[in-house]
XYZ file of C-alpha atoms in Angstrom:
508
model
C 30.951 13.265 0.545
C 28.399 12.048 3.113
C 24.754 12.868 2.609
C 22.860 15.002 5.082
C 20.886 13.363 7.874
C 18.361 14.117 10.596
C 17.247 12.272 13.735
C 13.533 12.299 14.594
C 13.172 11.749 18.350
C 10.036 11.823 20.487
C 8.948 12.966 23.915
C 7.416 9.505 24.451
C 6.895 6.204 22.712
C 4.123 6.457 20.095
C 4.509 10.236 19.825
C 4.565 9.841 16.047
C 8.254 9.323 15.252
C 7.582 6.553 12.725
C 4.888 8.561 10.938
C 6.986 11.742 10.815
C 10.036 9.830 9.590
C 7.980 8.195 6.834
C 6.394 11.525 5.927
C 9.766 13.247 5.606
C 11.030 10.331 3.507
C 8.067 10.576 1.121
C 8.356 14.402 0.905
C 12.052 14.176 0.025
C 11.478 11.325 -2.438
C 8.884 13.430 -4.239
C 11.514 16.170 -4.511
C 13.653 13.725 -6.466
C 16.134 12.938 -3.682
C 17.367 9.427 -2.996
C 16.489 9.111 0.681
C 16.766 6.222 3.145
C 15.173 5.629 6.571
C 17.266 4.392 9.488
C 16.521 3.102 12.969
C 19.602 1.884 14.788
C 17.708 -0.237 17.300
C 14.077 -1.295 17.166
C 12.038 -3.304 19.674
C 9.174 -4.933 17.819
C 7.293 -8.144 17.163
C 6.217 -6.733 13.822
C 8.988 -7.540 11.376
C 9.643 -8.025 7.680
C 12.033 -9.986 5.456
C 14.134 -8.154 2.878
C 14.844 -9.504 -0.596
C 18.170 -10.938 0.589
C 16.591 -12.699 3.589
C 17.306 -10.266 6.435
C 14.784 -9.559 9.193
C 14.055 -5.899 10.017
C 11.244 -3.947 11.652
C 8.077 -3.529 9.575
C 8.119 0.203 10.289
C 11.485 0.541 8.558
C 10.243 -1.515 5.595
C 7.282 0.846 5.263
C 9.532 3.883 5.638
C 11.639 2.452 2.811
C 8.447 2.208 0.752
C 7.774 5.855 1.616
C 11.285 6.673 0.394
C 10.713 4.530 -2.734
C 13.801 2.413 -2.070
C 14.282 -1.288 -1.371
C 14.489 -2.080 2.370
C 17.728 -3.539 3.694
C 19.292 -4.628 6.981
C 21.346 -1.416 6.926
C 18.136 0.466 7.765
C 17.563 -1.446 11.038
C 20.794 -3.142 12.156
C 19.539 -4.076 15.653
C 16.064 -5.561 16.170
C 14.896 -6.766 19.590
C 11.963 -9.214 19.572
C 10.379 -9.530 23.041
C 9.627 -13.014 24.300
C 8.711 -14.567 27.626
C 10.486 -14.085 30.966
C 11.402 -10.473 30.135
C 13.840 -11.619 27.483
C 14.236 -10.587 23.868
C 15.755 -12.194 20.835
C 18.562 -10.012 19.491
C 18.548 -9.785 15.687
C 21.765 -8.241 14.366
C 22.037 -7.244 10.713
C 18.954 -9.308 9.955
C 20.036 -12.520 11.721
C 19.267 -13.739 15.275
C 22.374 -13.863 17.446
C 21.002 -14.724 20.883
C 18.533 -14.035 23.700
C 19.049 -11.434 26.431
C 17.153 -9.928 29.339
C 16.522 -6.182 29.250
C 19.070 -5.713 32.050
C 21.595 -7.832 30.202
C 21.156 -5.880 26.987
C 21.306 -2.423 28.557
C 24.107 -3.159 31.043
C 27.569 -2.478 29.580
C 29.811 -5.510 29.774
C 26.978 -7.874 30.740
C 28.183 -10.565 28.380
C 25.672 -10.166 25.582
C 26.244 -10.974 21.913
C 28.031 -7.653 21.431
C 29.246 -4.889 23.718
C 27.732 -1.419 23.571
C 30.852 -0.181 21.799
C 30.594 -2.929 19.180
C 26.890 -2.225 18.661
C 27.546 1.497 18.288
C 30.299 0.771 15.773
C 27.891 -1.458 13.831
C 25.047 1.063 13.735
C 27.247 4.042 12.882
C 28.843 1.970 10.129
C 25.407 1.203 8.673
C 24.438 4.859 8.869
C 27.670 5.880 7.145
C 27.040 3.411 4.334
C 23.509 4.737 3.824
C 24.823 8.295 3.799
C 27.404 7.282 1.205
C 24.796 5.846 -1.159
C 21.883 8.258 -0.648
C 21.219 11.979 -0.775
C 19.664 12.067 2.702
C 19.068 9.688 5.617
C 16.165 10.229 8.030
C 16.823 8.465 11.325
C 14.194 7.522 13.884
C 14.866 7.385 17.602
C 13.231 5.029 20.105
C 11.156 5.891 23.141
C 12.428 9.205 24.498
C 15.939 10.677 24.320
C 15.512 11.762 27.955
C 15.508 8.212 29.358
C 18.516 9.174 31.460
C 18.645 5.758 33.145
C 19.580 4.250 29.765
C 21.706 7.063 28.368
C 25.049 5.420 29.109
C 24.327 2.532 26.738
C 22.190 4.428 24.215
C 22.856 3.745 20.540
C 19.553 4.907 19.014
C 18.797 8.388 20.398
C 21.377 10.915 21.612
C 24.147 8.301 21.611
C 23.711 7.953 17.860
C 23.224 11.707 17.404
C 26.464 12.426 19.254
C 28.408 9.749 17.382
C 27.229 10.924 13.939
C 26.736 14.630 14.767
C 23.053 14.580 13.798
C 20.608 17.443 14.238
C 17.635 16.264 16.307
C 13.967 17.211 15.953
C 11.742 16.160 18.866
C 8.116 15.131 18.152
C 5.437 15.529 20.827
C 1.871 14.163 20.833
C -0.347 17.072 21.867
C -3.388 14.765 21.895
C -2.025 13.313 25.152
C -1.695 16.759 26.746
C 1.309 18.408 28.348
C 3.244 18.806 25.124
C 4.939 22.103 26.097
C 6.168 20.663 29.392
C 7.289 17.532 27.536
C 9.350 19.520 25.038
C 10.939 21.667 27.735
C 11.523 18.807 30.164
C 12.945 16.491 27.513
C 15.498 19.114 26.514
C 16.358 20.228 30.061
C 17.077 16.647 31.181
C 19.755 16.176 28.528
C 23.429 16.908 29.084
C 24.875 20.068 27.573
C 26.507 18.100 24.768
C 23.237 16.345 23.947
C 21.209 19.550 24.155
C 23.537 21.134 21.613
C 22.071 18.765 18.989
C 18.352 19.396 19.687
C 17.425 21.849 16.942
C 13.638 22.097 17.195
C 10.260 20.527 17.866
C 7.260 19.188 15.942
C 3.790 19.179 17.480
C 1.826 16.107 16.364
C -1.896 15.169 16.389
C -3.290 18.649 16.960
C -7.074 19.041 16.810
C -8.563 22.474 16.210
C -7.323 25.933 15.298
C -3.517 25.973 15.164
C -3.633 29.742 15.717
C -4.603 29.102 19.333
C -1.192 27.498 19.881
C 0.816 30.491 18.718
C 1.333 32.124 22.140
C 2.589 28.837 23.559
C 4.866 28.217 20.589
C 6.428 31.661 20.991
C 6.910 31.193 24.734
C 8.493 27.776 24.142
C 10.932 29.333 21.695
C 11.766 32.039 24.204
C 12.319 29.498 26.972
C 14.354 27.007 24.945
C 15.872 29.026 22.112
C 14.502 26.443 19.688
C 11.670 26.774 17.153
C 8.608 24.634 16.664
C 9.058 23.436 13.070
C 5.456 22.505 12.470
C 2.049 21.690 13.935
C 0.788 18.489 12.340
C -2.991 18.031 12.499
C -4.681 14.907 13.769
C -5.667 12.623 10.903
C -7.470 9.259 11.037
C -5.675 6.247 9.631
C -2.278 7.865 9.013
C -0.144 5.366 10.914
C 2.286 3.038 9.216
C 3.095 -0.506 10.302
C 3.519 -0.158 14.033
C 6.139 -1.617 16.319
C 4.002 -3.084 19.079
C 0.516 -3.394 20.502
C -2.846 -3.678 18.795
C -2.306 -0.757 16.433
C -3.099 -1.527 12.808
C -1.389 0.221 9.923
C -4.405 0.778 7.659
C -6.328 1.230 10.875
C -8.840 3.682 9.474
C -10.980 0.677 8.570
C -10.133 -1.265 11.721
C -10.259 1.099 14.668
C -11.027 4.676 13.823
C -13.820 4.668 11.229
C -16.494 2.465 9.721
C -15.566 0.078 6.895
C -16.646 0.982 3.391
C -20.054 -0.254 2.272
C -20.045 -3.832 0.947
C -19.880 -4.422 -2.778
C -22.504 -7.148 -2.459
C -25.590 -7.574 -0.247
C -23.815 -8.680 2.962
C -20.695 -7.930 4.992
C -18.087 -10.489 6.042
C -17.116 -10.499 9.726
C -13.545 -11.397 10.658
C -12.484 -11.988 14.266
C -8.760 -11.836 15.117
C -7.596 -13.450 18.363
C -5.107 -11.117 20.143
C -2.816 -13.887 21.376
C 0.051 -13.067 23.755
C 3.215 -11.791 22.035
C 1.200 -11.334 18.841
C 3.495 -10.712 15.871
C 2.936 -9.399 12.370
C -0.656 -8.446 13.128
C -0.459 -6.343 9.947
C -1.446 -9.546 8.128
C -5.082 -8.473 8.585
C -4.597 -4.980 7.120
C -5.454 -6.077 3.603
C -8.707 -7.611 4.864
C -9.563 -4.420 6.729
C -9.057 -2.461 3.513
C -11.697 -4.519 1.690
C -15.136 -2.853 1.390
C -17.635 -4.788 3.477
C -15.072 -6.730 5.537
C -15.436 -5.936 9.241
C -12.276 -6.786 11.219
C -12.254 -6.773 15.003
C -10.142 -8.216 17.813
C -11.982 -10.678 20.058
C -10.754 -12.403 23.215
C -13.948 -14.098 24.496
C -15.548 -17.265 23.071
C -19.000 -15.666 22.756
C -17.542 -12.902 20.572
C -16.757 -15.482 17.896
C -20.377 -16.550 17.499
C -21.213 -14.291 14.562
C -17.727 -14.305 12.978
C -17.530 -15.686 9.448
C -13.774 -16.171 9.739
C -11.567 -16.434 12.832
C -7.857 -15.715 12.427
C -5.229 -17.035 14.838
C -2.294 -14.713 14.046
C 1.436 -15.076 14.448
C 3.074 -15.024 17.867
C 6.563 -14.987 19.319
C 5.319 -17.398 22.017
C 3.461 -20.273 20.343
C 3.169 -22.486 23.448
C 2.246 -19.518 25.646
C -0.446 -18.449 23.154
C -1.780 -22.011 23.035
C -2.089 -22.035 26.828
C -3.867 -18.651 26.705
C -6.394 -19.961 24.176
C -7.153 -22.928 26.410
C -7.382 -20.875 29.599
C -9.884 -18.460 28.027
C -12.066 -21.136 26.457
C -11.098 -20.025 22.961
C -9.498 -23.373 22.099
C -12.849 -25.079 22.629
C -14.598 -22.398 20.563
C -12.184 -23.013 17.681
C -12.755 -26.768 17.882
C -16.525 -26.264 17.800
C -16.196 -23.980 14.772
C -14.181 -26.593 12.912
C -16.716 -29.306 13.774
C -19.513 -27.071 12.463
C -17.640 -26.398 9.196
C -17.014 -22.713 9.987
C -13.746 -21.164 8.676
C -10.566 -20.691 10.726
C -7.216 -19.401 9.428
C -3.923 -19.821 11.289
C -0.903 -17.780 10.235
C 2.646 -18.732 11.286
C 2.421 -19.317 15.073
C -1.354 -19.559 14.675
C -0.814 -22.291 12.067
C 1.446 -24.173 14.493
C -1.171 -23.908 17.263
C -3.824 -25.510 15.023
C -1.642 -28.577 14.461
C -1.489 -31.840 16.380
C 1.801 -31.526 18.246
C 4.493 -28.948 18.991
C 8.007 -29.953 19.977
C 9.703 -26.847 21.355
C 13.132 -26.796 22.968
C 13.942 -23.374 21.473
C 11.280 -20.730 22.077
C 9.483 -21.886 25.247
C 11.646 -24.956 26.021
C 8.392 -26.688 26.977
C 9.209 -29.940 25.185
C 6.338 -31.779 23.508
C 2.950 -30.047 23.769
C -0.355 -31.074 22.233
C -1.749 -28.602 19.721
C -5.442 -28.101 19.004
C -5.472 -31.001 16.532
C -7.421 -29.144 13.844
C -4.776 -29.612 11.125
C -2.701 -32.716 10.237
C 0.582 -31.010 11.151
C 3.424 -31.676 13.578
C 5.809 -28.828 14.383
C 9.397 -29.033 15.626
C 11.252 -25.897 16.633
C 14.853 -25.544 15.566
C 17.485 -22.991 16.523
C 17.898 -21.748 12.962
C 15.246 -19.253 11.911
C 13.525 -19.532 8.540
C 13.643 -16.150 6.767
C 12.245 -16.282 3.240
C 10.217 -14.457 0.594
C 8.179 -17.262 -1.044
C 6.031 -16.925 -4.151
C 3.528 -19.355 -5.633
C -0.085 -19.914 -6.612
C -3.137 -20.749 -4.548
C -6.859 -20.826 -5.360
C -5.887 -20.237 -8.981
C -4.129 -16.922 -8.260
C -0.499 -15.769 -7.880
C 0.488 -15.026 -4.302
C 3.608 -13.785 -2.489
C 4.506 -13.559 1.194
C 7.333 -13.765 3.683
C 8.294 -16.259 6.389
C 9.789 -15.646 9.859
C 9.701 -18.706 12.115
C 11.689 -21.259 14.097
C 9.039 -23.973 13.831
C 9.315 -26.524 11.023
C 5.975 -27.997 9.990
C 5.587 -31.640 8.930
C 2.314 -31.824 7.004
C 0.883 -35.327 6.638
C -2.579 -34.794 5.183
C -5.160 -32.313 4.033
C -4.962 -30.185 0.913
C -1.803 -28.148 0.177
C -2.137 -24.439 0.941
C 0.799 -21.970 0.757
C 3.312 -24.559 2.022
C 0.849 -25.357 4.797
C -2.444 -27.156 4.458
C -6.207 -27.027 4.591
C -8.442 -29.566 6.334
C -12.128 -28.825 5.767
C -12.858 -25.311 7.048
C -9.445 -24.922 8.747
C -6.572 -23.301 6.847
C -2.972 -22.849 7.940
C 0.222 -21.347 6.523
C 3.566 -19.950 7.638
C 3.289 -17.197 5.014
C 2.822 -13.665 6.304
C 1.549 -11.012 3.904
C -0.204 -13.392 1.517
C -3.486 -11.477 1.783
C -1.804 -8.428 0.240
C -1.924 -10.272 -3.114
C -5.159 -8.837 -4.523
C -6.355 -11.705 -6.727
C -5.586 -14.331 -4.078
C -7.268 -12.279 -1.347
C -10.470 -11.970 -3.380
C -10.459 -15.692 -4.195
C -9.903 -16.554 -0.522
C -12.717 -14.252 0.618
C -15.082 -15.750 -1.945
C -14.286 -19.225 -0.586
C -14.739 -18.083 3.022
C -18.050 -16.368 2.195
C -19.302 -19.524 0.512
C -18.277 -21.702 3.467
C -19.845 -19.231 5.913
C -23.071 -18.953 3.918
C -22.652 -15.208 3.411
C -23.719 -13.315 0.282
C -20.512 -11.322 0.398
C -18.891 -10.249 -2.872
C -15.308 -8.885 -2.890
C -14.997 -5.489 -4.552
C -13.187 -6.026 -7.882
C -11.144 -2.805 -7.772
C -9.444 -2.948 -4.366
C -5.677 -2.634 -4.824
C -3.890 -2.929 -1.508
C -0.563 -1.684 -2.869
C -2.274 1.378 -4.298
C -4.023 2.072 -0.975
C -0.670 1.872 0.800
C 0.884 4.287 -1.695
C -1.984 6.729 -1.196
C -1.499 6.476 2.538
C 2.230 7.212 2.224
C 1.439 10.182 -0.002
C -0.852 11.508 2.741
C 2.081 11.305 5.140
C 4.203 13.274 2.684
C 1.389 15.828 2.359
C 1.279 16.174 6.144
C 4.937 17.254 6.220
C 4.798 19.384 3.077
C 1.670 21.279 4.128
C 2.157 21.649 7.884
C 5.908 21.599 8.629
C 8.583 24.225 7.984
C 10.149 22.251 5.151
C 12.740 24.925 4.416
C 14.007 24.670 7.999
C 13.995 20.850 7.862
C 15.980 20.914 4.626
C 18.542 23.288 6.163
C 19.026 20.945 9.101
C 19.469 17.954 6.782
C 21.908 19.744 4.488
C 23.790 22.014 6.897
C 23.662 20.082 10.156
C 23.302 21.348 13.706
C 22.961 25.123 14.259
C 25.822 26.525 16.284
C 23.883 28.834 18.626
C 21.587 26.511 20.561
C 21.444 27.538 24.248
C 21.790 25.275 27.289
C 18.728 24.672 29.492
C 19.487 23.886 33.143
C 19.676 21.609 34.985
C 20.877 19.149 32.334
C 21.967 15.566 33.017
C 25.446 14.803 34.363
């Protein structure tokens, strides 16, 4: 017998679908259910490698952590990784299968790696397998289900809901305004068959007295015949690993509040360069969680002046990011830092940029391009993608990470560092996630503080994994305390109610 399931859709992108999905997963896991997250199709530069070497969206990996299960390619069978020229790499079941334009991907029969029918068969097969092996599956939509221009080829919103007969809950961000109109309009733009699956709404990011919303909630129910299943309050730092943009998962210490007081006499300032097509920017989360470490994004040379460490993060467009650094004068600023003995760390694409030469006939097809020459490394891009979960030791501490890259680095000097190298104050590695290893992170920060001449002392008790667990528990609390959990459980177990009315005009 198949397990129950639910699709969490949204009135817009970034309405809170990922957070709500993770919160429901953690709430159900705490009830003792074996639950799995699922997102049929994800567009993101923020990805993760599973234990068996498959690439999936970071959000689904974090939702799996919320569900207390091991992430797998079944949870995100289609991943689109945007690149240059309005094209995306298509990752199917954890492996890249080609590059397509947005029009090519969304146009039926456009000659892509798989037809819409084949993709739908793949994603519904993955969902069926998860439902066979779990007690519940919480699916996340993408964008809005009312993107009627894309409905014909949809496999992640109402297309998936129709194929698998899933009840749909629509999340709206009231902090943006217009949430009642968004709920009504989203529903009324769907066809009658799609509307028949929309079972209710969740208001997200509400600030103030929820009692003031009651008249509107009642009117919305009267107009749509569907209940609001919860009003979730605004909370700082509740996001999980995001799909795109400059949003940071443990962002309470990055964007929305002040960092904790330093353990020692001074803070450590970290500047992150927001390169084009930045990927896996969550690498800095563990630094942002450290008391006394101030992390900020900087895109002007003068903003690096007081930074103790500058990080060049990963990117899906290494050559494009290199050109951006040169155009903005940041390449020169990095060279001056290195000459002055001031620390720089390059991660994945950032590591490649710091090398001497890049030979790329795969990603940018730019041929041979000079790097910044700050590390004794030559990089050659190959069609096959490296997907790995390496483990090792560095600075006397155990460390683990994951690798996602087409570039192969030939290191011919310097000191070994996480399969990359160090040359004076400049460090480089292909390993993402290494700073989540607590002992290694503290050792690295001590070395950086010494090189920068800062009296910074890492706090001995910071446990990044524990902080992440606490954050996921807060997401579970959000659902348990502010949503109609009995109604959500009925939808998961019993499916779509049979008396949902049609709202005109509806889509053809």
